[in-house]
Each structure stands twice: as structure tokens, then as C-alpha cells.
Tab-separated table of C-alpha atoms and ligand atoms in Angstrom:
chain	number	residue	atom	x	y	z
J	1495	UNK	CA	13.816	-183.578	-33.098
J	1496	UNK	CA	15.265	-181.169	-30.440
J	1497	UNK	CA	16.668	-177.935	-30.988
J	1498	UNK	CA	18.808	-175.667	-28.324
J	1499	UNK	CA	18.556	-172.108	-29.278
J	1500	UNK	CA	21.420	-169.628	-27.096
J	1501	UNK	CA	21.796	-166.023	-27.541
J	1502	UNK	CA	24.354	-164.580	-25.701
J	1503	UNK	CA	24.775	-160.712	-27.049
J	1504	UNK	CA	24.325	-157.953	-24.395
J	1505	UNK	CA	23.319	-155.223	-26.919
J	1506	UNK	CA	19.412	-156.079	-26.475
J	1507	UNK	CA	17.085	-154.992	-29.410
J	1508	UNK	CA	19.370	-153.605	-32.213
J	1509	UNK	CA	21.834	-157.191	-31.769
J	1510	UNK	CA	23.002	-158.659	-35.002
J	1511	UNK	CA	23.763	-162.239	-33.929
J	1512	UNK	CA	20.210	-162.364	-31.933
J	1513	UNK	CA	18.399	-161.636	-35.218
J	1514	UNK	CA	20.423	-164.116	-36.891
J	1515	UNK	CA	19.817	-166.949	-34.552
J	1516	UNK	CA	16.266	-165.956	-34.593
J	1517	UNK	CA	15.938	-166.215	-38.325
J	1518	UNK	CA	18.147	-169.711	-38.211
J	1519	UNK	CA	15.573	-171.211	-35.774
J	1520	UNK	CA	12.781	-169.959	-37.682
J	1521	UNK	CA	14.403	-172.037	-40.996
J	1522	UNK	CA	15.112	-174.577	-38.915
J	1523	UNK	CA	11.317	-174.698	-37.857
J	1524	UNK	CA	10.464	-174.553	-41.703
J	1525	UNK	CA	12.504	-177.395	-42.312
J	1526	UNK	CA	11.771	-179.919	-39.655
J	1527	UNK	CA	8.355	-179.621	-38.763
J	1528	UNK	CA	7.076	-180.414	-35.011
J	1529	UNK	CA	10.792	-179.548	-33.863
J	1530	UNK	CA	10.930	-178.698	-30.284
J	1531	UNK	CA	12.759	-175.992	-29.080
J	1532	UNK	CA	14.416	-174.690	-25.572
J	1533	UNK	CA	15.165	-170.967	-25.682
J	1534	UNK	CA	18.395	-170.042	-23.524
J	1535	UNK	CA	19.374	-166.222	-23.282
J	1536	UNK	CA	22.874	-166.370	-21.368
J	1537	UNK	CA	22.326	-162.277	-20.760
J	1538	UNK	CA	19.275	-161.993	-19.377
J	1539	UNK	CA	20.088	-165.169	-17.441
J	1540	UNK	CA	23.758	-166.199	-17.101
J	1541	UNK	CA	24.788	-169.335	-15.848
J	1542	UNK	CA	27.766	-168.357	-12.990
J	1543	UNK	CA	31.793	-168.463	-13.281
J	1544	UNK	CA	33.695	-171.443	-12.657
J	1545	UNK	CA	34.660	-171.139	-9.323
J	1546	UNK	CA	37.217	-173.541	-6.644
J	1547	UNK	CA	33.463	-174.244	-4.957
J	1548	UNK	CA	32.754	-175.731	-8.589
J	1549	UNK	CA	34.945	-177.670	-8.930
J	1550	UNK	CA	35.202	-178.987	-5.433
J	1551	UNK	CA	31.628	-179.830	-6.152
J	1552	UNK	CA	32.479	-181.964	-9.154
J	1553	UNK	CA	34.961	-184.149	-7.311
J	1554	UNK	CA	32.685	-185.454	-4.837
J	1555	UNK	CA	32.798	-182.253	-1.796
J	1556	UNK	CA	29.147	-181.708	-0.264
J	1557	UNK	CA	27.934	-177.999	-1.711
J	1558	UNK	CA	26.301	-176.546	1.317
J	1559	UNK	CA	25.471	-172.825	-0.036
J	1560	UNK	CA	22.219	-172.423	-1.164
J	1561	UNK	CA	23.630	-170.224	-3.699
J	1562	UNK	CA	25.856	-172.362	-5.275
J	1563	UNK	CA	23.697	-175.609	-5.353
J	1564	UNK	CA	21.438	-173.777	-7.150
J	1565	UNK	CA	24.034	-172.515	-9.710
J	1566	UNK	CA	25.280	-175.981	-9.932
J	1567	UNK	CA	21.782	-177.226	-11.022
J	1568	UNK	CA	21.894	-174.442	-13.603
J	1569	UNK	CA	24.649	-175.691	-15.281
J	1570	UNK	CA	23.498	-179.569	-14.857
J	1571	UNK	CA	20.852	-177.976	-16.409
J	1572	UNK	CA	22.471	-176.420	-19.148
J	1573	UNK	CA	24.722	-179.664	-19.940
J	1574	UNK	CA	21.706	-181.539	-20.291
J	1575	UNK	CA	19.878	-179.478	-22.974
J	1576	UNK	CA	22.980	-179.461	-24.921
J	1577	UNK	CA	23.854	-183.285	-24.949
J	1578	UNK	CA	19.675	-183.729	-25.784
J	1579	UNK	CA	19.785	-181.295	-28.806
J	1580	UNK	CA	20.059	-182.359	-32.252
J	1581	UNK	CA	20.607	-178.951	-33.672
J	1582	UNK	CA	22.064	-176.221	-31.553
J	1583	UNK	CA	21.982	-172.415	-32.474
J	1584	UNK	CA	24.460	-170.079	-30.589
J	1585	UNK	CA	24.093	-166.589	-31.125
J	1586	UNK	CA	27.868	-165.495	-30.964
J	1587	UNK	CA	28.503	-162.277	-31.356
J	1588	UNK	CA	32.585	-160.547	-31.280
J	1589	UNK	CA	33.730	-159.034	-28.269
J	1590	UNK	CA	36.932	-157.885	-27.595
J	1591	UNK	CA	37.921	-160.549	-30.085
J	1592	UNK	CA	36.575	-162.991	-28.483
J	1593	UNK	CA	32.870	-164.457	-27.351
J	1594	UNK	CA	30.970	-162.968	-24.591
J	1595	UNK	CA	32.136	-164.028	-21.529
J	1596	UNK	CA	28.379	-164.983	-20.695
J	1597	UNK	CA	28.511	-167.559	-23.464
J	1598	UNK	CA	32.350	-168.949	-22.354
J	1599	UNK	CA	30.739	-169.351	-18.773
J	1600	UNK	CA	28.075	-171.559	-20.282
J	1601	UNK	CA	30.593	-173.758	-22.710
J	1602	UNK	CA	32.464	-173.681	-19.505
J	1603	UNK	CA	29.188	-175.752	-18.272
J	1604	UNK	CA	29.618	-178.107	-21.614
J	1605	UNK	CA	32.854	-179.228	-20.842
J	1606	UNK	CA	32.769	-181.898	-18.834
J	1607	UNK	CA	34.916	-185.136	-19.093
J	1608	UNK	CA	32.840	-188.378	-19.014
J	1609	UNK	CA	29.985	-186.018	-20.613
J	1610	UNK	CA	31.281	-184.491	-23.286
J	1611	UNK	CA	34.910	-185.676	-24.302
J	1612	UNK	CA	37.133	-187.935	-22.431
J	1613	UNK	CA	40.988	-188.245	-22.692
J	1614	UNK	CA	42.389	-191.746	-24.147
J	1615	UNK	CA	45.519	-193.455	-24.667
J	1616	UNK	CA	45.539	-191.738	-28.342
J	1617	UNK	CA	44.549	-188.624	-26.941
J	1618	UNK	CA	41.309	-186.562	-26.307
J	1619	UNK	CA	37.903	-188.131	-27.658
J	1620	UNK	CA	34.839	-185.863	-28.330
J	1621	UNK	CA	31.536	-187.660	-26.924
J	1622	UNK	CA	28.867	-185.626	-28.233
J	1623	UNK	CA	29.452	-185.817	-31.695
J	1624	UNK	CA	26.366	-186.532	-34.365
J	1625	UNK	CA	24.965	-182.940	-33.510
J	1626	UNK	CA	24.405	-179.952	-36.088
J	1627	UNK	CA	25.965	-176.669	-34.530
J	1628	UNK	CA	25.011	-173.432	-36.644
J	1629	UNK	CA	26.495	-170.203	-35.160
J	1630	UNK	CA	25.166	-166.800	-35.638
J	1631	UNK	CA	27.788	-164.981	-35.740
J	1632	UNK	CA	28.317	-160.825	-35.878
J	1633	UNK	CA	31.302	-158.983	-35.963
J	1634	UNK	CA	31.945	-155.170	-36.141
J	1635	UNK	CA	35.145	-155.654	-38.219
J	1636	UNK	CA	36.329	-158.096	-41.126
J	1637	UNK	CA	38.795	-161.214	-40.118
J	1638	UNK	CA	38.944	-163.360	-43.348
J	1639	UNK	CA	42.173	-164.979	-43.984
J	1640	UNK	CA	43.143	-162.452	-45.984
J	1641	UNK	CA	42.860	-159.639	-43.586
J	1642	UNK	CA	45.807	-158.437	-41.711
J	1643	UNK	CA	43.784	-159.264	-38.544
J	1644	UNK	CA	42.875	-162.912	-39.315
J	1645	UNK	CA	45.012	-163.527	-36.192
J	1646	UNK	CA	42.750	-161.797	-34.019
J	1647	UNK	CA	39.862	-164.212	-34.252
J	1648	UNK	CA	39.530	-165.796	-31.181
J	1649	UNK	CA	35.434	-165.996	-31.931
J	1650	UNK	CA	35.034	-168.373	-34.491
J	1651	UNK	CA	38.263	-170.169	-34.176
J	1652	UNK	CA	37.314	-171.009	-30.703
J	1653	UNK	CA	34.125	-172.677	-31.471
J	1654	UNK	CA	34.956	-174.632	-33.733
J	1655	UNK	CA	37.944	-175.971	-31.489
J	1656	UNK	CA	35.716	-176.462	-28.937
J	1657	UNK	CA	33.297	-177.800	-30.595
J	1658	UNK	CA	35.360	-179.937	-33.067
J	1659	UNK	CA	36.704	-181.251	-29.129
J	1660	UNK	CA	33.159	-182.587	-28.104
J	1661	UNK	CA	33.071	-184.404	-31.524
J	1662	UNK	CA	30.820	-182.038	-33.509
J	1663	UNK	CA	32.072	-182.106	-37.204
J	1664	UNK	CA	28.943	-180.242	-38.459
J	1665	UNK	CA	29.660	-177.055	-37.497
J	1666	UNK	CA	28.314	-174.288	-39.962
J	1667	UNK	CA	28.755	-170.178	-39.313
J	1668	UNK	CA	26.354	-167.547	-40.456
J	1669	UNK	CA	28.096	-164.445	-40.273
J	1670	UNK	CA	27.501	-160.650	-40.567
J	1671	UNK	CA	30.989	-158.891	-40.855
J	1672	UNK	CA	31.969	-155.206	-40.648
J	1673	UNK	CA	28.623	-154.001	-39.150
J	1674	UNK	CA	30.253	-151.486	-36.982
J	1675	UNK	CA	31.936	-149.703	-40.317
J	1676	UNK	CA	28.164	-147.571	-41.045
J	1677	UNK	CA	24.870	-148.867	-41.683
J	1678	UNK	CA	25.173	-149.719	-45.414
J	1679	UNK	CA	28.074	-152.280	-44.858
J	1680	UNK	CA	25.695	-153.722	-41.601
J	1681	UNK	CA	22.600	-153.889	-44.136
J	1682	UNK	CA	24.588	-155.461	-46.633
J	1683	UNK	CA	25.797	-157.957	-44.036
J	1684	UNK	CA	22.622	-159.167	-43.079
J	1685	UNK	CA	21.215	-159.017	-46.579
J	1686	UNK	CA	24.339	-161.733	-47.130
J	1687	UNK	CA	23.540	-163.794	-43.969
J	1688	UNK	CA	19.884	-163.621	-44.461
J	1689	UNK	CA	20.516	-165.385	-47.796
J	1690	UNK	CA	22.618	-168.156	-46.204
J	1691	UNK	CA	20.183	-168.685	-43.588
J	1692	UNK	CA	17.127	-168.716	-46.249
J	1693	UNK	CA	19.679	-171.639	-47.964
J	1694	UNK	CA	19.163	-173.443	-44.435
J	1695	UNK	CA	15.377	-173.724	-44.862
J	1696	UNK	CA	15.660	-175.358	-48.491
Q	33	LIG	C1	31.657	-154.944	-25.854
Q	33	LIG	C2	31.880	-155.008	-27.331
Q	33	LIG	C3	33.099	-155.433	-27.829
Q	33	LIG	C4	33.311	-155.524	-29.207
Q	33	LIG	N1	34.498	-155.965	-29.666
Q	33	LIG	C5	34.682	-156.118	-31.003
Q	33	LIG	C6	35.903	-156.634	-31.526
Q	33	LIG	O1	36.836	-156.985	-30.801
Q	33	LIG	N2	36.017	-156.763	-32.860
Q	33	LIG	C7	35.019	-156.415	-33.727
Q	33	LIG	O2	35.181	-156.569	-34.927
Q	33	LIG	N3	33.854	-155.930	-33.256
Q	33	LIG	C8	33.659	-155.769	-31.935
Q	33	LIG	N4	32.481	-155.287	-31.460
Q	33	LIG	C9	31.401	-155.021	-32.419
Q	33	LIG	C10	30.449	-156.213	-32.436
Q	33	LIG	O3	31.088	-157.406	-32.814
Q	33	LIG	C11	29.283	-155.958	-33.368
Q	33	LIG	O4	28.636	-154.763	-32.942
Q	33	LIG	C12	28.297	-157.090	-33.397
Q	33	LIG	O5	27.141	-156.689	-34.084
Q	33	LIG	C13	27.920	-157.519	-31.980
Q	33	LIG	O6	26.916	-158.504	-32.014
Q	33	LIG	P1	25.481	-158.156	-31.414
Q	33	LIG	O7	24.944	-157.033	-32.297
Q	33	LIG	O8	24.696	-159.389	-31.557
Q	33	LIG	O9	25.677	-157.743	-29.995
Q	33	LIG	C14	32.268	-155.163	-30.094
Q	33	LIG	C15	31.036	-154.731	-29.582
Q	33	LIG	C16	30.834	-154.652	-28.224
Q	33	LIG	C17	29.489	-154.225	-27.696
């Protein structure tokens, strides 16, 4: 069984969503023993923009830049690990609403028709279902549906769309809210996700 572990925050030690993934994979190694696992960190090593060159690329033009043949094999790269994983863990932290651009650049790399989704008569058809997606995910605020802010989620709304587009149904978050509010509220969040991730190892 093959696990992709991503992390994606750029605040280094003291990140929230990178101690959560790391705990998730850790439960995850409880659970399935012998599970392989491919670390990814999108900050330390980002996969490049989208770019006309890109795309060009992708329809068949010859990519003579050194540079961007070997960003193209990144992101071949990165497509691969994620259609070979079982069980992927994304460390998705809030930014400006939103997920780090670092880790939009990579699902940038994900979506690819013929790989994984493809448009039909009946409309758009997710090809990489049958995968387990657990997100780590950190937030300095609170957007429950009951906040006045709901509408501002753009974090976990987005991967689950995206997600839910390549066919993944099984798409569970582990979050840590309101951590920027002081460090009793961020202590109490991780005490919270800590306990949903020890669930995970049951
Ligand atoms: C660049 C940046 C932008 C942020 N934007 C938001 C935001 O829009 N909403 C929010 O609730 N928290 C925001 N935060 C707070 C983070 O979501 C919070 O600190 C979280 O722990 C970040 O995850 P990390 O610790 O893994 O980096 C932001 C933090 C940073 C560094």
C-alpha cells in the first residue's frame, strides 16, 4: 500500500498543518503496516506555475529549454505519485483564504484530462477515484457554517471540489481552527485534531 505525504505550509518549524500531516502519516503507518511512503514538501521544493510554454508542451510543441523540460518532468513526476497512492495526506494550511499557492501549483500538476478526469456526454468524469484523501488542515480563524465568514472558505471547499472532480469520495479533514486567536485556543486545537487523528490509527 502506497501513501503520498505533501506539506505545503511556508511557516517552517512552528506549522500547524505540517505537524498534523506528520501525526496522520504516523497513524497511517500504525495502521497499515509495511506502507510505503513518498515525502513531497511543495516549499522547500515547488513544482513551477502553469505557464503558455506548459501548455504548449502538453499539446504536442517540442520543449527546448532546459529549464522547462525539467519542470515538466517535475510535474510528470508529481502526477504520477498521486495517481499511484492509495492514501494521500496534504498538509493544507489557510492563506489568504485560500491554499498556498505552492500547493495550487502542484494540483495544477493533478489536473490533467485523460489522467485524472475526462469530460463526457453527461458531463465531467473523475478518473482517479478509489483513493483515501485526508487533509491536514490549519486555520488562524473559525469558518464553520455558522460563522459569519463561512463564505470565505476557499481552503477546504476547494479541495473537496477538486478532489470530489478526480472522483475521490473519501475525502476526510483534520482541522485545527482559530490558532492565530492566542496560544490556548491553538493548544486546544491541536489537542482536538490530535484526537481525530489518534481515531485514524484505530
Ligand atoms: C500568509 C498567511 C496568510 C494567512 N491567511 C489566513 C486567512 O486568510 N485566514 C485565517 O483564518 N488564517 C490565516 N492565516 C493563519 C494561518 O491559517 C494559520 O497560522 C495556520 O496555522 C497556518 O498553517 P501552518 O501553521 O501550517 O503554516 C494566514 C497565515 C499566513 C502565514
Amino acid at each position: 500500500m502506497k501513501l503520498l505525504h505533501i506539506d505545503s505550509s511556508i511557516t517552517g518549524a512552528g506549522s500547524v498543518s505540517r505537524a498534523l500531516s506528520a501525526g496522520i502519516v504516523a497513524a497511517q503507518r500504525l495502521r497499515h503496516p509495511g506502507l510505503e511512503v513518498t515525502y513531497r514538501d511543495l516549499a522547500a521544493e515547488p513544482v513551477g506555475h502553469l505557464s503558455g510554454a506548459h501548455l504548449a508542451a502538453a499539446q504536442g510543441a517540442s520543449p527546448e529549454l532546459p529549464a522547462l523540460l525539467r519542470d515538466l518532468a517535475s510535474g510528470q513526476a508529481a502526477l504520477e505519485e498521486f495517481l499511484a497512492a492509495d492514501i494521500v495526506v496534504v498538509g493544507a494550511p489557510m492563506y489568504n483564504f485560500a491554499i498556498p499557492s505552492q500547493l495550487k501549483a502542484w494540483i495544477d500538476r493533478l489536473a490533467v484530462a485523460g489522467k485524472t478526469f475526462r469530460y463526457t456526454a453527461d458531463g465531467p468524469m473523475g478518473l482517479a477515484g478509489g483513493k483515501t484523501v485526508i487533509v491536514a488542515s490549519s486555520r488562524g480563524g473559525f469558518y464553520g457554517p455558522e460563522t459569519p465568514i463561512a463564505f470565505l472558505d476557499h481552503q477546504e471547499s476547494y479541495l473537496r471540489g477538486v478532489f470530489g472532480f478526480f472522483g475521490i469520495t473519501d475525502v476526510t479533514f483534520i482541522r485545527a481552527e482559530g490558532v492565530a486567536i492566542g496560544p490556548e485556543q491553538r493548544a486546544k486545537a491541536m489537542d482536538a485534531a490530535n484526537g481525530e487523528i489518534a481515531k485514524l490509527a484505530a
